[in-house]
Short mmCIF file of C-alpha atoms in Angstrom, two decimals:
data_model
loop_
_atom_site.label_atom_id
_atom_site.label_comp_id
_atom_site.label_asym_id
_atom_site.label_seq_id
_atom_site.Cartn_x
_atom_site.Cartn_y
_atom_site.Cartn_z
CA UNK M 1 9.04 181.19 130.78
CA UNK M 2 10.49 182.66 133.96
CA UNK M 3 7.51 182.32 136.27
CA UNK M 4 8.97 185.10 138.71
CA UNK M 5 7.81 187.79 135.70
CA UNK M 6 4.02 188.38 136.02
CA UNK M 7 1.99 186.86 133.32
CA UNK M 8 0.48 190.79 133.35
CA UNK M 9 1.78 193.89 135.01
CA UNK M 10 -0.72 197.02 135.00
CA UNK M 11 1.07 200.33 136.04
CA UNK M 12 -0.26 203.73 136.26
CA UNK M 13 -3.83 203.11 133.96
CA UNK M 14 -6.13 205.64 133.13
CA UNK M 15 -8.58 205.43 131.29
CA UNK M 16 -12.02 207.84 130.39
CA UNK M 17 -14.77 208.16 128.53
CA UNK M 18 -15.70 211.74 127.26
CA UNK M 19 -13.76 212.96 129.71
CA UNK M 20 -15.29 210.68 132.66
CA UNK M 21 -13.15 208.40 134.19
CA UNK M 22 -13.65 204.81 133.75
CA UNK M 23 -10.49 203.45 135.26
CA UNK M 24 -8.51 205.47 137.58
CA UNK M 25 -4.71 205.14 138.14
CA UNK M 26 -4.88 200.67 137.78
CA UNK M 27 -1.40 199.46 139.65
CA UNK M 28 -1.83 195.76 140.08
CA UNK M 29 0.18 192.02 138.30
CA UNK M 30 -1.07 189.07 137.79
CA UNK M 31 1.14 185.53 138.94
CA UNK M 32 1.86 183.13 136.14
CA UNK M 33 -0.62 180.00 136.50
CA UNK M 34 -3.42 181.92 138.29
CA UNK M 35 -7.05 181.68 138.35
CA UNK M 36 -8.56 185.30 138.72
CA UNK M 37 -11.74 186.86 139.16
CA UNK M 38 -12.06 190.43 138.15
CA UNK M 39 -15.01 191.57 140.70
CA UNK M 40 -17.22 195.02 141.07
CA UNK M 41 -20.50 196.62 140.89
CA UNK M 42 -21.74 197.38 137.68
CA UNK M 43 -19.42 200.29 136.10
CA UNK M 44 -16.97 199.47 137.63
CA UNK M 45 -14.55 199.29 134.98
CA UNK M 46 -14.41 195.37 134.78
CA UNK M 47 -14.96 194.97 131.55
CA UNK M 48 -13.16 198.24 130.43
CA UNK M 49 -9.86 197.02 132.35
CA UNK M 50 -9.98 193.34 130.18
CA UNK M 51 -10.21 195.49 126.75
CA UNK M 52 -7.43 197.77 128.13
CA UNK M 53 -5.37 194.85 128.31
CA UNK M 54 -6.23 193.58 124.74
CA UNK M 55 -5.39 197.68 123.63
CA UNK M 56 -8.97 198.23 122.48
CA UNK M 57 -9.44 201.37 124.52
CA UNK M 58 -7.28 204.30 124.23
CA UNK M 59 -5.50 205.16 127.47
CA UNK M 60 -4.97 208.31 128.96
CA UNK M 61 -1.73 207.33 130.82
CA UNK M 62 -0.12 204.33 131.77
CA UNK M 63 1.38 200.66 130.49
CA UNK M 64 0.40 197.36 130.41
CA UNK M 65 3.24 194.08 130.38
CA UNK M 66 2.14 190.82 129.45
CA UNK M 67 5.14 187.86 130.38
CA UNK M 68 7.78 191.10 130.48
CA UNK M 69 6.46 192.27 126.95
CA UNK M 70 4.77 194.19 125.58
CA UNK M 71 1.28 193.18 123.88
CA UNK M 72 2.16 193.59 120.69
CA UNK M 73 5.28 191.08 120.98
CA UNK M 74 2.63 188.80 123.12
CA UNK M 75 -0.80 189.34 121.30
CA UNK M 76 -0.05 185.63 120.01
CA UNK M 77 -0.14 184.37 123.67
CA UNK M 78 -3.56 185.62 124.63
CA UNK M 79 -7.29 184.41 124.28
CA UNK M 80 -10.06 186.24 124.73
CA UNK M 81 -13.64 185.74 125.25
CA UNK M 82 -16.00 188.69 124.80
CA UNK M 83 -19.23 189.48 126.57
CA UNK M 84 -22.09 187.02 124.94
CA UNK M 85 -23.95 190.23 123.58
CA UNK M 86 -21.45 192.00 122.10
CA UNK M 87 -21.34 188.90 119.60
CA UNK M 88 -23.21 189.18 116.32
CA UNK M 89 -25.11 185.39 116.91
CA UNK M 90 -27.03 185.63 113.87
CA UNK M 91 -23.57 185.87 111.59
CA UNK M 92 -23.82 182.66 108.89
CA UNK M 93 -21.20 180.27 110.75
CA UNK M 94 -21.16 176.99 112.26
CA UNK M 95 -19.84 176.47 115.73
CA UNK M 96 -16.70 174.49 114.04
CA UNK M 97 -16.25 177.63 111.99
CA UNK M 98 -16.31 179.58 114.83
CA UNK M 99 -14.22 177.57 117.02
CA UNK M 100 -11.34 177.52 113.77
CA UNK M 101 -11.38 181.41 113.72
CA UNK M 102 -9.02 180.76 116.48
CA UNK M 103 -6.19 179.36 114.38
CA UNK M 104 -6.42 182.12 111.45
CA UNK M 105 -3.49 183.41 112.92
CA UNK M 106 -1.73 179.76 112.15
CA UNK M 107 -3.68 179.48 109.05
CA UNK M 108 -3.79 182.68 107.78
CA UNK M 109 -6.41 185.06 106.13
CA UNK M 110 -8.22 184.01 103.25
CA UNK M 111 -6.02 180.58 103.27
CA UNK M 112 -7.93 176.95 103.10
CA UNK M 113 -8.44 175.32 106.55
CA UNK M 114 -6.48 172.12 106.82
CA UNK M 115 -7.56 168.60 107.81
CA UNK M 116 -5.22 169.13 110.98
CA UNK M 117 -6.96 172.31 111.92
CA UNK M 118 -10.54 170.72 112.03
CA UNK M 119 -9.09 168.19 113.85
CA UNK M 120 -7.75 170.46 116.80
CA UNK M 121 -10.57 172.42 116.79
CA UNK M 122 -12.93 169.21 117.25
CA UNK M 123 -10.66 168.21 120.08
CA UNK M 124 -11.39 172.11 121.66
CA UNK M 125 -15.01 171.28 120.99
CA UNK M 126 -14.93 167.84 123.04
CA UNK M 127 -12.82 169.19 126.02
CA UNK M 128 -16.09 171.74 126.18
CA UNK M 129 -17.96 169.05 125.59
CA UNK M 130 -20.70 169.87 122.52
CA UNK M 131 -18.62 168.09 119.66
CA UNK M 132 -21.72 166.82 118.42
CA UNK M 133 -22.93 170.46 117.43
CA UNK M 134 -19.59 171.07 115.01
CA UNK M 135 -22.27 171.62 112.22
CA UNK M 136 -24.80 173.47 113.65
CA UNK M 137 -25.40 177.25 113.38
CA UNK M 138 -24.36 179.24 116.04
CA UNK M 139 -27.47 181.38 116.28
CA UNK M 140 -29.61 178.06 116.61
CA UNK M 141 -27.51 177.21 120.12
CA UNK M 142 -28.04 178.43 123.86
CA UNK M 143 -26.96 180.50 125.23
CA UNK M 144 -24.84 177.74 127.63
CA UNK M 145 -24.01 176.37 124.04
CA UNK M 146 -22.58 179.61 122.60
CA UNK M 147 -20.21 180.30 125.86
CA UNK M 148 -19.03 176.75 125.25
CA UNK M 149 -18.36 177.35 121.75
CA UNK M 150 -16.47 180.56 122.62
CA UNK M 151 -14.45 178.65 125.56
CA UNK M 152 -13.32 176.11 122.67
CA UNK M 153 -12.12 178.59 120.44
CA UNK M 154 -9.91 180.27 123.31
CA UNK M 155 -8.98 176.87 123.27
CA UNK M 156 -7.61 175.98 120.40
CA UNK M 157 -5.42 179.04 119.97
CA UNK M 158 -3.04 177.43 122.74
CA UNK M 159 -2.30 180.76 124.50
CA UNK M 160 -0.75 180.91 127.75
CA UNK M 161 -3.28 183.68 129.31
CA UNK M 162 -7.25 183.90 128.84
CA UNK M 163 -9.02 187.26 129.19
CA UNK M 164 -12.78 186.02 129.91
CA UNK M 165 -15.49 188.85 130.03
CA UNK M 166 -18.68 187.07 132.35
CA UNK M 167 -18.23 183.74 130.92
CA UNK M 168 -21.09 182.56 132.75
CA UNK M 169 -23.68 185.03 132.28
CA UNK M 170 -26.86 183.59 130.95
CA UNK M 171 -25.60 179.96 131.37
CA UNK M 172 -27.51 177.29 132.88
CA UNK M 173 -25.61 175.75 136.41
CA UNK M 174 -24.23 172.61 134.90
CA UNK M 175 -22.50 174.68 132.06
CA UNK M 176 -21.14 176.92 134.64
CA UNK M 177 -19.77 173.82 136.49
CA UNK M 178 -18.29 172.64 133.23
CA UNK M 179 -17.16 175.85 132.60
CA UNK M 180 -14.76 176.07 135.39
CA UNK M 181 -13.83 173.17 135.52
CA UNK M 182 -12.27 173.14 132.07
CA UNK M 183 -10.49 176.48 133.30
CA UNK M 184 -8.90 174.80 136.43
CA UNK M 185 -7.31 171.98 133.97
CA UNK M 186 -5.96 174.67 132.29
CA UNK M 187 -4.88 176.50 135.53
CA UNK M 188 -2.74 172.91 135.86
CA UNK M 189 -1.68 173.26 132.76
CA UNK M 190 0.70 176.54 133.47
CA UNK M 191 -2.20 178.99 132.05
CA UNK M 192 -3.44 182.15 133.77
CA UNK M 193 -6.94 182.92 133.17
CA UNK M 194 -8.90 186.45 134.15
CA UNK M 195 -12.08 186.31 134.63
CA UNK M 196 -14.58 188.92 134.94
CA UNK M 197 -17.79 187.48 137.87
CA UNK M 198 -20.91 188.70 139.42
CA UNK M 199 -21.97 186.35 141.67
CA UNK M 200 -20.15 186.78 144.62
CA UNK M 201 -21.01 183.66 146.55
CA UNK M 202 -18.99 181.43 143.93
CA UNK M 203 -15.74 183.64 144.30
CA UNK M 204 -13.79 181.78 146.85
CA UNK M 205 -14.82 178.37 145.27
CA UNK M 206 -14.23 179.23 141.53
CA UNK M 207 -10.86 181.86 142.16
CA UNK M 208 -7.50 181.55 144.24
CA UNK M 209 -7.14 184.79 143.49
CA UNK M 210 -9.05 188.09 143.40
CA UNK M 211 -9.00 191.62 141.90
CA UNK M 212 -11.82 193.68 143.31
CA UNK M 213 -12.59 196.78 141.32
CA UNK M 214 -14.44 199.88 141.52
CA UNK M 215 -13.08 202.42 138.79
CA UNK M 216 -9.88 201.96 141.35
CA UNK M 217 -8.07 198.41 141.88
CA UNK M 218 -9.67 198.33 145.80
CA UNK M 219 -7.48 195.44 146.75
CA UNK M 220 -5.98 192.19 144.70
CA UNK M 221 -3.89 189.28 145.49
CA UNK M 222 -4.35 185.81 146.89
CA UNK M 223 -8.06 184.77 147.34
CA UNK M 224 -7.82 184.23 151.65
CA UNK M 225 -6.20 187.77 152.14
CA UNK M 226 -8.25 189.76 149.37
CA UNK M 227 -11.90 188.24 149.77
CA UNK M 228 -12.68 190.01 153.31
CA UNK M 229 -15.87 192.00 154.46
CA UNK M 230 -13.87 194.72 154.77
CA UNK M 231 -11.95 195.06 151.22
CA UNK M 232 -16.00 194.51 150.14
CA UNK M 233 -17.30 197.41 151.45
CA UNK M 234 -14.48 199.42 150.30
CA UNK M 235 -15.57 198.12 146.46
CA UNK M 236 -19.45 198.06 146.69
CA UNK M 237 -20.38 200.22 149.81
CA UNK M 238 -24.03 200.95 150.51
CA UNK M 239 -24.95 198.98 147.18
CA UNK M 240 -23.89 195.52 148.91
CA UNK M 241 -27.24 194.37 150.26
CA UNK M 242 -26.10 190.59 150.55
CA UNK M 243 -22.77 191.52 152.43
CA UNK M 244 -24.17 189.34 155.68
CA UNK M 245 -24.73 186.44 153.06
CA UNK M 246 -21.75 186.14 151.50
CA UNK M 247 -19.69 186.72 154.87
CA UNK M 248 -21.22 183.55 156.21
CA UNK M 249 -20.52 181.94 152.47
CA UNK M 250 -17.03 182.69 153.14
CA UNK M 251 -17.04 181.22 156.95
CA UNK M 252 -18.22 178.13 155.72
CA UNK M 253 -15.41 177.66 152.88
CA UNK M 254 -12.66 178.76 155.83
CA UNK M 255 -12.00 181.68 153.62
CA UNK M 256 -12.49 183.97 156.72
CA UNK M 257 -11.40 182.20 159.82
#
């Protein structure tokens, strides 16, 4: 894959609800092998601007590339990890289940899941590490347990880009450790991951680079140039109350210098 071609190119997005806009005139691209956090006050769009790039919001105007393509030559190449409760928890499936929904594609609909296909998705399971709840249901885990269990099923699907909606939220510190830390090995590995984050005091440890958001793409790029107090007042304004906080977060990591 030619790694000068952004592994996603956003031009010209709009996008609105009854008539209110959500997203406002995106223009940004995403490098090939980066790890992103999508960041924002709450309406922002964040979550709005992952489904636009998955097509599961009508746009007003505008066109999204992924690798050069478009999505539906490269829907293949993408995972993507939803917001915890927009998941139906209590459906009758065991995390292995779950995790193989991510080779259906491979397997096809309504066609018997292999020996080989358990196996892969019980190696997904162990790089997350909970392959000792394979046969468990998935509304009997935590909530840690069932971001995990997501994680392994983006996994398995060996895509080159991950589209992860606040895959932390509600998860206990040492699964949030874990967490990234199973994204940076795939960071080595060539992928690109986009991640949507709250807290803002983990950015410039977790990301190397950063798309700040509010309705309008404020700034993006490289984590050192895009991170600043100033690019964070422009996205949250008045609503930052921790702005002195996380300025001194960013002195100490030698993020501002």
């Amino acid at each position: 894959m030619n790694s000068t071609i952004p592994s996603i190119r956003i031009a010209d997005l709009t996008v609105a609800y009854q008539r209110k806009p959500v997203l406002w005139e995106i223009n940004l691209s995403i490098p090939q092998g980066s790890l992103v956090g999508l960041v924002g006050p709450n309406g922002a769009g964040k979550s709005t601007l992952i489904k636009s790039i998955m097509d599961m919001v009508p746009r007003i105007s505008g066109s999204i590339e992924i690798n050069g393509e478009s999505l539906a030559k490269q829907r293949y190449n993408i995972a993507y990890v939803p917001q915890r409760e927009s998941v139906d928890w209590d459906f009758p499936a065991t995390v292995l289940d779950v995790v193989t929904m991510g080779l259906y594609r491979e397997i096809g609909w309504f066609m018997p899941v292999r020996k080989q296909h358990r196996k892969r998705a019980m190696d997904a399971l162990t790089l997350v590490g909970i392959p000792e709840l394979a046969d468990r249901q998935i509304s009997q885990l935590s909530g840690g347990q069932q971001q995990r269990t997501f994680l392994a099923r983006a996994l398995v699907q060996s895509a080159n880009i991950f589209l992860m909606d606040e895959p932390f939220a509600a998860v206990d510190a040492a699964t949030e450790q874990s967490i990234i830390q199973v994204l940076r090995e795939q960071q080595a590995q060539g992928k690109t991951i986009l991640v949507v984050h709250h807290d803002l005091h983990t950015v410039p440890e977790y990301f190397d680079h950063l798309i700040l958001l509010n309705v309008r793409a404020v700034a993006w790029g490289p984590m050192q140039s895009t991170f600043t107090p100033e690019n964070l007042r422009r996205t949250y304004g008045g609503r930052l109350t921790l702005l002195d906080e996380v300025t001194e977060a960013m002195r100490r990591r030698n993020v501002v210098k």
